[in-house]
mmCIF file of C-alpha atoms in Angstrom:
data_model
loop_
_atom_site.group_PDB
_atom_site.id
_atom_site.type_symbol
_atom_site.label_atom_id
_atom_site.label_comp_id
_atom_site.label_asym_id
_atom_site.label_seq_id
_atom_site.Cartn_x
_atom_site.Cartn_y
_atom_site.Cartn_z
ATOM 1 C CA MET D 1 -117.909 -30.345 177.151
ATOM 2 C CA PRO D 2 -119.558 -32.580 180.159
ATOM 3 C CA PRO D 3 -116.479 -34.525 182.504
ATOM 4 C CA LEU D 4 -115.758 -37.436 181.275
ATOM 5 C CA THR D 5 -117.106 -40.401 183.151
ATOM 6 C CA ASN D 6 -117.326 -44.581 182.902
ATOM 7 C CA PHE D 7 -113.586 -44.640 180.874
ATOM 8 C CA SER D 8 -113.242 -47.919 178.883
ATOM 9 C CA PRO D 9 -111.078 -50.315 181.032
ATOM 10 C CA ALA D 10 -108.057 -50.007 178.606
ATOM 11 C CA LEU D 11 -107.537 -46.450 179.910
ATOM 12 C CA SER D 12 -108.282 -47.088 183.129
ATOM 13 C CA GLU D 13 -105.779 -49.400 183.266
ATOM 14 C CA LEU D 14 -102.988 -46.813 181.813
ATOM 15 C CA ASN D 15 -104.402 -44.540 185.217
ATOM 16 C CA HIS D 16 -105.885 -42.162 183.116
ATOM 17 C CA ARG D 17 -106.460 -38.573 184.857
ATOM 18 C CA HIS D 18 -108.918 -36.154 182.773
ATOM 19 C CA VAL D 19 -108.673 -32.935 183.879
ATOM 20 C CA ALA D 20 -110.688 -28.968 182.256
ATOM 21 C CA SER D 21 -107.734 -27.358 182.092
ATOM 22 C CA SER D 22 -104.069 -27.553 182.850
ATOM 23 C CA ALA D 23 -101.032 -25.386 182.278
ATOM 24 C CA SER D 24 -98.972 -28.233 179.792
ATOM 25 C CA THR D 25 -100.247 -31.626 179.961
ATOM 26 C CA ASN D 26 -96.943 -32.498 179.504
ATOM 27 C CA SER D 27 -95.416 -30.755 182.452
ATOM 28 C CA GLU D 28 -98.039 -31.445 184.634
ATOM 29 C CA LEU D 29 -97.546 -35.237 183.905
ATOM 30 C CA ILE D 30 -93.510 -35.077 184.260
ATOM 31 C CA ALA D 31 -93.589 -32.972 187.587
ATOM 32 C CA ALA D 32 -96.192 -35.283 188.906
ATOM 33 C CA LEU D 33 -93.470 -38.415 188.492
ATOM 34 C CA GLN D 34 -90.725 -36.576 189.601
ATOM 35 C CA ASP D 35 -92.045 -35.288 193.009
ATOM 36 C CA GLY D 36 -93.414 -38.741 193.612
ATOM 37 C CA THR D 37 -96.921 -38.222 193.509
ATOM 38 C CA LEU D 38 -97.214 -40.195 190.836
ATOM 39 C CA ASP D 39 -95.329 -44.012 190.602
ATOM 40 C CA ALA D 40 -92.530 -44.080 187.789
ATOM 41 C CA ALA D 41 -92.411 -47.618 187.407
ATOM 42 C CA THR D 42 -96.066 -47.767 185.720
ATOM 43 C CA ILE D 43 -97.926 -45.999 183.021
ATOM 44 C CA HIS D 44 -99.519 -42.910 183.066
ATOM 45 C CA VAL D 45 -102.440 -41.089 180.754
ATOM 46 C CA LEU D 46 -103.227 -37.016 181.478
ATOM 47 C CA THR D 47 -105.487 -35.426 178.817
ATOM 48 C CA ALA D 48 -106.705 -32.032 179.496
ATOM 49 C CA GLU D 49 -110.094 -30.096 177.367
ATOM 50 C CA THR D 50 -107.447 -27.293 177.027
ATOM 51 C CA GLN D 51 -103.917 -26.155 178.109
ATOM 52 C CA SER D 52 -102.897 -22.399 179.415
ATOM 53 C CA ALA D 53 -99.508 -22.728 178.563
ATOM 54 C CA GLY D 54 -99.267 -25.691 175.654
ATOM 55 C CA ARG D 55 -95.846 -26.380 174.021
ATOM 56 C CA GLY D 56 -94.375 -27.987 171.028
ATOM 57 C CA GLN D 57 -90.971 -29.031 169.621
ATOM 58 C CA HIS D 58 -87.855 -26.249 170.575
ATOM 59 C CA GLY D 59 -90.170 -24.310 173.374
ATOM 60 C CA ARG D 60 -92.481 -23.287 170.642
ATOM 61 C CA SER D 61 -96.324 -22.339 172.079
ATOM 62 C CA TRP D 62 -98.817 -24.720 171.365
ATOM 63 C CA GLN D 63 -101.959 -22.985 170.775
ATOM 64 C CA SER D 64 -104.908 -25.013 172.584
ATOM 65 C CA PRO D 65 -108.697 -24.480 172.062
ATOM 66 C CA ARG D 66 -111.348 -26.304 173.256
ATOM 67 C CA GLY D 67 -112.509 -29.477 171.310
ATOM 68 C CA ASN D 68 -109.254 -30.543 170.638
ATOM 69 C CA VAL D 69 -107.042 -33.960 171.852
ATOM 70 C CA TYR D 70 -104.490 -33.013 174.239
ATOM 71 C CA LEU D 71 -103.055 -36.057 175.711
ATOM 72 C CA SER D 72 -99.656 -36.942 177.275
ATOM 73 C CA LEU D 73 -98.913 -40.534 178.281
ATOM 74 C CA TYR D 74 -96.171 -42.066 180.424
ATOM 75 C CA HIS D 75 -93.905 -44.972 179.922
ATOM 76 C CA PRO D 76 -91.600 -46.099 181.785
ATOM 77 C CA VAL D 77 -88.268 -46.921 179.946
ATOM 78 C CA HIS D 78 -84.755 -48.443 180.825
ATOM 79 C CA MET D 79 -83.301 -47.841 176.963
ATOM 80 C CA PRO D 80 -82.019 -45.014 175.626
ATOM 81 C CA ILE D 81 -84.629 -42.492 173.111
ATOM 82 C CA SER D 82 -83.233 -42.810 169.671
ATOM 83 C CA GLY D 83 -85.138 -40.228 166.629
ATOM 84 C CA LEU D 84 -86.872 -43.558 165.363
ATOM 85 C CA LEU D 85 -89.190 -43.067 168.358
ATOM 86 C CA SER D 86 -90.984 -39.668 167.058
ATOM 87 C CA LEU D 87 -91.252 -41.376 163.637
ATOM 88 C CA ILE D 88 -93.204 -45.009 165.244
ATOM 89 C CA ILE D 89 -95.126 -42.309 166.751
ATOM 90 C CA GLY D 90 -96.368 -41.047 164.125
ATOM 91 C CA LEU D 91 -96.706 -43.921 161.926
ATOM 92 C CA GLU D 92 -99.068 -45.480 164.866
ATOM 93 C CA LEU D 93 -100.993 -42.622 164.909
ATOM 94 C CA ALA D 94 -101.513 -42.258 161.277
ATOM 95 C CA LYS D 95 -102.983 -46.278 161.561
ATOM 96 C CA MET D 96 -105.570 -45.313 163.825
ATOM 97 C CA PRO D 97 -109.338 -45.947 163.016
ATOM 98 C CA VAL D 98 -110.344 -42.583 162.838
ATOM 99 C CA ILE D 99 -107.215 -41.428 160.032
ATOM 100 C CA GLN D 100 -107.725 -44.486 158.214
ATOM 101 C CA THR D 101 -111.145 -44.160 157.689
ATOM 102 C CA VAL D 102 -110.556 -39.925 156.328
ATOM 103 C CA ASN D 103 -107.736 -41.489 154.507
ATOM 104 C CA GLU D 104 -109.622 -44.157 153.057
ATOM 105 C CA GLN D 105 -111.788 -41.171 151.872
ATOM 106 C CA LEU D 106 -109.318 -38.101 150.850
ATOM 107 C CA GLN D 107 -107.594 -40.880 148.039
ATOM 108 C CA ALA D 108 -111.299 -42.326 146.788
ATOM 109 C CA GLN D 109 -111.544 -38.188 145.757
ATOM 110 C CA GLY D 110 -108.150 -38.115 144.302
ATOM 111 C CA LEU D 111 -106.776 -35.995 147.626
ATOM 112 C CA THR D 112 -103.099 -36.157 149.094
ATOM 113 C CA PRO D 113 -103.873 -38.203 152.222
ATOM 114 C CA ILE D 114 -102.951 -37.420 155.833
ATOM 115 C CA GLY D 115 -98.879 -38.650 156.431
ATOM 116 C CA VAL D 116 -95.902 -38.612 158.867
ATOM 117 C CA LYS D 117 -94.058 -35.334 158.439
ATOM 118 C CA TRP D 118 -90.444 -35.814 159.942
ATOM 119 C CA ALA D 119 -89.904 -35.852 162.499
ATOM 120 C CA ASN D 120 -92.779 -35.045 164.808
ATOM 121 C CA ASP D 121 -96.344 -33.769 162.402
ATOM 122 C CA LEU D 122 -99.046 -35.448 161.529
ATOM 123 C CA GLY D 123 -100.679 -33.725 158.352
ATOM 124 C CA PHE D 124 -100.235 -33.453 154.587
ATOM 125 C CA TYR D 125 -98.784 -30.783 151.594
ATOM 126 C CA GLN D 126 -100.772 -29.269 148.884
ATOM 127 C CA SER D 127 -99.570 -29.563 145.133
ATOM 128 C CA GLU D 128 -100.197 -27.375 142.612
ATOM 129 C CA THR D 129 -102.291 -29.964 140.739
ATOM 130 C CA ASN D 130 -103.581 -31.858 143.550
ATOM 131 C CA HIS D 131 -104.583 -29.773 146.692
ATOM 132 C CA HIS D 132 -107.211 -29.487 149.421
ATOM 133 C CA SER D 133 -108.051 -26.003 148.166
ATOM 134 C CA GLU D 134 -111.009 -25.134 150.882
ATOM 135 C CA LEU D 135 -107.829 -25.968 153.664
ATOM 136 C CA ALA D 136 -105.273 -23.551 152.122
ATOM 137 C CA HIS D 137 -104.891 -21.274 154.531
ATOM 138 C CA SER D 138 -102.800 -17.552 154.314
ATOM 139 C CA ALA D 139 -101.851 -14.472 157.291
ATOM 140 C CA PRO D 140 -105.032 -12.215 157.899
ATOM 141 C CA ASP D 141 -103.875 -9.784 155.355
ATOM 142 C CA GLY D 142 -103.777 -12.315 152.700
ATOM 143 C CA SER D 143 -99.892 -12.395 151.769
ATOM 144 C CA ALA D 144 -98.301 -16.154 151.649
ATOM 145 C CA LEU D 145 -96.555 -17.192 155.389
ATOM 146 C CA ASP D 146 -93.325 -17.767 153.458
ATOM 147 C CA SER D 147 -93.342 -14.178 151.185
ATOM 148 C CA ALA D 148 -90.479 -13.003 153.445
ATOM 149 C CA ILE D 149 -88.391 -16.070 153.477
ATOM 150 C CA SER D 150 -87.555 -16.666 149.643
ATOM 151 C CA PRO D 151 -89.086 -15.702 146.216
ATOM 152 C CA GLN D 152 -89.973 -19.570 145.399
ATOM 153 C CA ARG D 153 -93.190 -20.887 145.582
ATOM 154 C CA THR D 154 -93.564 -23.019 148.971
ATOM 155 C CA SER D 155 -96.375 -24.831 149.994
ATOM 156 C CA PRO D 156 -96.986 -24.604 153.741
ATOM 157 C CA PHE D 157 -98.007 -27.933 155.750
ATOM 158 C CA GLN D 158 -101.164 -28.241 156.813
ATOM 159 C CA LYS D 159 -100.661 -30.074 160.233
ATOM 160 C CA LEU D 160 -103.545 -32.219 162.466
ATOM 161 C CA ALA D 161 -100.948 -33.046 165.031
ATOM 162 C CA GLY D 162 -98.145 -33.187 166.503
ATOM 163 C CA ILE D 163 -96.040 -35.245 168.628
ATOM 164 C CA LEU D 164 -94.040 -33.728 171.543
ATOM 165 C CA ILE D 165 -91.493 -36.326 173.620
ATOM 166 C CA GLU D 166 -90.166 -35.318 176.425
ATOM 167 C CA PRO D 167 -87.244 -38.052 178.794
ATOM 168 C CA VAL D 168 -87.984 -38.266 182.576
ATOM 169 C CA THR D 169 -85.591 -38.354 185.223
ATOM 170 C CA LYS D 170 -84.948 -38.969 188.941
ATOM 171 C CA SER D 171 -81.617 -38.926 190.450
ATOM 172 C CA GLY D 172 -80.037 -37.813 187.426
ATOM 173 C CA LYS D 173 -81.531 -41.060 186.296
ATOM 174 C CA LEU D 174 -83.479 -41.479 182.792
ATOM 175 C CA VAL D 175 -86.965 -43.642 183.855
ATOM 176 C CA GLY D 176 -89.199 -43.184 181.813
ATOM 177 C CA VAL D 177 -90.656 -41.151 178.943
ATOM 178 C CA VAL D 178 -93.817 -38.752 178.128
ATOM 179 C CA LEU D 179 -95.532 -38.870 174.955
ATOM 180 C CA GLY D 180 -97.333 -35.529 174.089
ATOM 181 C CA ILE D 181 -99.559 -35.514 171.304
ATOM 182 C CA GLY D 182 -101.988 -32.699 170.208
ATOM 183 C CA LEU D 183 -104.736 -33.433 167.868
ATOM 184 C CA ASN D 184 -106.844 -30.738 165.911
ATOM 185 C CA VAL D 185 -110.421 -32.385 165.793
ATOM 186 C CA LYS D 186 -113.258 -29.037 165.933
ATOM 187 C CA ALA D 187 -110.605 -26.364 166.280
ATOM 188 C CA ALA D 188 -107.661 -25.558 164.343
ATOM 189 C CA PRO D 189 -105.874 -22.195 165.144
ATOM 190 C CA THR D 190 -105.355 -19.449 162.802
ATOM 191 C CA LEU D 191 -101.917 -19.079 162.825
ATOM 192 C CA THR D 192 -100.352 -15.675 161.752
ATOM 193 C CA ALA D 193 -96.587 -15.462 160.526
ATOM 194 C CA GLN D 194 -96.234 -14.539 163.701
ATOM 195 C CA THR D 195 -97.828 -17.098 165.789
ATOM 196 C CA SER D 196 -96.405 -19.468 163.367
ATOM 197 C CA GLU D 197 -93.265 -18.683 164.891
ATOM 198 C CA GLY D 198 -90.995 -19.088 161.525
ATOM 199 C CA MET D 199 -92.486 -22.492 160.267
ATOM 200 C CA SER D 200 -93.854 -22.844 157.365
ATOM 201 C CA TYR D 201 -97.605 -24.730 158.287
ATOM 202 C CA GLN D 202 -100.547 -23.807 158.993
ATOM 203 C CA ALA D 203 -103.228 -25.595 161.115
ATOM 204 C CA ILE D 204 -106.051 -27.832 160.166
ATOM 205 C CA SER D 205 -108.679 -30.437 162.417
ATOM 206 C CA LEU D 206 -110.587 -33.222 161.741
ATOM 207 C CA GLN D 207 -113.453 -30.985 161.580
ATOM 208 C CA ASP D 208 -111.872 -29.144 158.716
ATOM 209 C CA ILE D 209 -111.396 -32.498 156.511
ATOM 210 C CA TYR D 210 -114.912 -33.721 156.878
ATOM 211 C CA ALA D 211 -116.404 -30.709 155.363
ATOM 212 C CA VAL D 212 -114.254 -30.917 152.443
ATOM 213 C CA LEU D 213 -114.967 -34.177 151.992
ATOM 214 C CA GLN D 214 -118.714 -33.775 152.385
ATOM 215 C CA PRO D 215 -121.058 -35.364 151.019
ATOM 216 C CA ALA D 216 -118.771 -38.444 151.696
ATOM 217 C CA THR D 217 -118.987 -37.996 155.080
ATOM 218 C CA GLN D 218 -122.461 -37.171 156.045
ATOM 219 C CA ALA D 219 -123.494 -40.535 157.173
ATOM 220 C CA THR D 220 -119.983 -40.770 159.403
ATOM 221 C CA ARG D 221 -119.927 -38.374 162.805
ATOM 222 C CA LEU D 222 -116.648 -37.464 164.272
ATOM 223 C CA PRO D 223 -115.578 -39.757 166.683
ATOM 224 C CA ASP D 224 -115.989 -38.103 170.081
ATOM 225 C CA LEU D 225 -113.278 -37.089 172.256
ATOM 226 C CA GLN D 226 -113.230 -40.199 174.505
ATOM 227 C CA THR D 227 -113.374 -42.747 172.009
ATOM 228 C CA LEU D 228 -110.297 -40.915 170.222
ATOM 229 C CA TYR D 229 -108.557 -40.891 173.800
ATOM 230 C CA GLN D 230 -108.499 -44.505 173.139
ATOM 231 C CA GLN D 231 -107.313 -44.608 169.960
ATOM 232 C CA MET D 232 -104.687 -42.573 170.883
ATOM 233 C CA SER D 233 -103.393 -44.388 173.790
ATOM 234 C CA LYS D 234 -103.745 -47.597 171.988
ATOM 235 C CA ALA D 235 -101.474 -46.236 169.668
ATOM 236 C CA LEU D 236 -98.464 -45.250 171.779
ATOM 237 C CA MET D 237 -98.369 -48.238 173.883
ATOM 238 C CA ALA D 238 -98.097 -50.263 170.559
ATOM 239 C CA ALA D 239 -95.019 -47.770 169.412
ATOM 240 C CA MET D 240 -93.514 -47.972 172.457
ATOM 241 C CA THR D 241 -93.983 -51.797 171.597
ATOM 242 C CA ARG D 242 -92.736 -51.607 168.679
ATOM 243 C CA PHE D 243 -89.666 -49.419 169.988
ATOM 244 C CA GLU D 244 -88.684 -51.970 172.171
ATOM 245 C CA HIS D 245 -88.478 -54.823 169.799
ATOM 246 C CA LEU D 246 -86.282 -52.661 167.588
ATOM 247 C CA THR D 247 -84.170 -51.837 170.719
ATOM 248 C CA ILE D 248 -83.880 -55.364 171.596
ATOM 249 C CA GLU D 249 -83.525 -56.624 167.195
ATOM 250 C CA LYS D 250 -80.726 -53.872 166.956
ATOM 251 C CA PRO D 251 -77.280 -56.108 169.219
ATOM 252 C CA THR D 252 -78.387 -58.913 167.131
ATOM 253 C CA GLY D 253 -77.364 -58.161 163.963
ATOM 254 C CA HIS D 254 -80.914 -58.788 162.218
ATOM 255 C CA THR D 255 -83.005 -56.170 161.000
ATOM 256 C CA TYR D 256 -86.237 -57.836 160.535
ATOM 257 C CA TYR D 257 -88.398 -55.355 162.496
ATOM 258 C CA LEU D 258 -86.345 -52.535 161.312
ATOM 259 C CA ASP D 259 -87.480 -53.390 157.618
ATOM 260 C CA GLY D 260 -90.504 -53.695 158.553
ATOM 261 C CA PHE D 261 -91.249 -50.135 160.277
ATOM 262 C CA LEU D 262 -89.303 -48.264 157.073
ATOM 263 C CA GLN D 263 -91.492 -50.210 154.885
ATOM 264 C CA GLN D 264 -94.374 -49.160 156.623
ATOM 265 C CA PHE D 265 -93.251 -45.468 157.383
ATOM 266 C CA ALA D 266 -92.457 -45.286 153.414
ATOM 267 C CA ALA D 267 -95.619 -45.020 152.534
ATOM 268 C CA MET D 268 -96.876 -43.174 155.100
ATOM 269 C CA ASP D 269 -94.138 -40.471 154.612
ATOM 270 C CA ALA D 270 -95.756 -37.102 153.857
ATOM 271 C CA LEU D 271 -92.179 -35.708 152.296
ATOM 272 C CA ALA D 272 -91.524 -38.604 149.887
ATOM 273 C CA GLY D 273 -90.651 -37.297 146.367
ATOM 274 C CA LEU D 274 -91.424 -33.976 147.200
ATOM 275 C CA ARG D 275 -88.859 -31.155 146.354
ATOM 276 C CA LEU D 276 -87.379 -29.511 149.613
ATOM 277 C CA ARG D 277 -85.337 -26.387 151.029
ATOM 278 C CA VAL D 278 -84.062 -26.869 154.425
ATOM 279 C CA THR D 279 -82.615 -24.426 156.581
ATOM 280 C CA GLN D 280 -80.341 -25.372 159.324
ATOM 281 C CA ASP D 281 -78.758 -23.206 161.946
ATOM 282 C CA TYR D 282 -74.738 -23.879 163.303
ATOM 283 C CA ASN D 283 -73.863 -21.417 165.543
ATOM 284 C CA ASN D 284 -76.126 -18.684 164.565
ATOM 285 C CA GLU D 285 -75.448 -19.074 160.770
ATOM 286 C CA LYS D 286 -78.062 -20.768 158.389
ATOM 287 C CA LYS D 287 -76.806 -22.717 155.655
ATOM 288 C CA VAL D 288 -79.637 -23.767 153.511
ATOM 289 C CA MET D 289 -79.346 -26.973 151.115
ATOM 290 C CA THR D 290 -82.108 -27.867 148.047
ATOM 291 C CA GLY D 291 -83.115 -31.422 147.095
ATOM 292 C CA VAL D 292 -85.633 -34.227 146.912
ATOM 293 C CA ALA D 293 -86.709 -36.259 150.449
ATOM 294 C CA CYS D 294 -86.068 -39.750 149.554
ATOM 295 C CA GLY D 295 -87.088 -41.121 152.974
ATOM 296 C CA VAL D 296 -85.479 -41.532 156.431
ATOM 297 C CA ASP D 297 -82.508 -43.903 157.238
ATOM 298 C CA THR D 298 -82.452 -46.803 160.184
ATOM 299 C CA HIS D 299 -81.450 -44.022 162.959
ATOM 300 C CA GLY D 300 -84.598 -41.438 161.908
ATOM 301 C CA CYS D 301 -83.123 -39.331 160.113
ATOM 302 C CA LEU D 302 -84.165 -37.543 156.427
ATOM 303 C CA GLN D 303 -82.241 -38.076 153.885
ATOM 304 C CA LEU D 304 -82.402 -35.257 151.235
ATOM 305 C CA GLN D 305 -80.838 -36.350 147.767
ATOM 306 C CA GLN D 306 -79.076 -32.906 146.870
ATOM 307 C CA ASP D 307 -79.090 -31.316 143.219
ATOM 308 C CA ASN D 308 -75.469 -32.846 142.420
ATOM 309 C CA GLY D 309 -76.478 -36.510 143.646
ATOM 310 C CA LYS D 310 -74.897 -36.314 146.647
ATOM 311 C CA ILE D 311 -77.072 -37.624 149.954
ATOM 312 C CA SER D 312 -77.233 -35.504 152.841
ATOM 313 C CA THR D 313 -78.574 -36.758 156.194
ATOM 314 C CA LEU D 314 -80.147 -34.426 158.317
ATOM 315 C CA PHE D 315 -80.858 -34.592 162.080
ATOM 316 C CA THR D 316 -82.566 -31.310 162.159
ATOM 317 C CA GLY D 317 -83.971 -28.230 160.063
ATOM 318 C CA ARG D 318 -86.846 -26.162 159.133
ATOM 319 C CA ILE D 319 -88.250 -28.212 156.298
ATOM 320 C CA ASP D 320 -90.392 -26.217 153.341
ATOM 321 C CA VAL D 321 -91.439 -27.696 150.314
ATOM 322 C CA ILE D 322 -90.864 -25.280 147.281
ATOM 323 C CA TYR D 323 -91.975 -25.753 143.560
#
């Protein structure tokens, strides 16, 4: 891809810098803020055409082929970061024009739209009766990636984008947060049982989805990366504003902003109503529970209604959709 030039004023105002390659846009941005190269009191955006050591949640690797978006936005903050932030970011990303357009076309063809998967992803689950067959992937040997985990039938998550939130500290004090987004646009890494690192998902790209939607999208071209940078940066700024509103509102006892967020999230919740198997690791001992996903609570925790009717509140865990 040729060097990006003539960035829009919106990106210029966010101190946007683009590089051909970065080890990790999150890591590079954090290092520059901590060593004083960048001013921690202002917003910064870093994008790269590829990453050599991209990172995902819990230290997992993030494959970074060319043709996709690798973007990190730094935003100064003066408030604790809660689990709601990643869900707010996911919701605002799902409202980007490119995602809204795709979702309208998916729903028009009776297909599952792209949603927000608790707690850090965008994509969708396939169902047995309504699925994107062309987007289903398996391991190279043709086996299902979950076959060794359980005899239960599971549906892998089709992952379009991931979110990585990292705090930035200076002299032991929180000064801001880096919001890292990886969005598969033209290239979806082919994941094997090894490279998916035990997670029940496969990667998809916008180009994959456009191909499934033909001929509906014949007249629609994939947005270029610069357009996506603009849409994504706008979404992240909106997410931070929304998070600030929730934080300011909380001590007042009012719930206007919180209620609005929870209502919008429920409409975009990729897990809503699905039967889940959740695996948690406590002191190297695995705890497994099953139940139906029934949204998130006011702290951003997943609510799981178990078979006995009890509602469990989950802070973390591996999610498998089962049938």
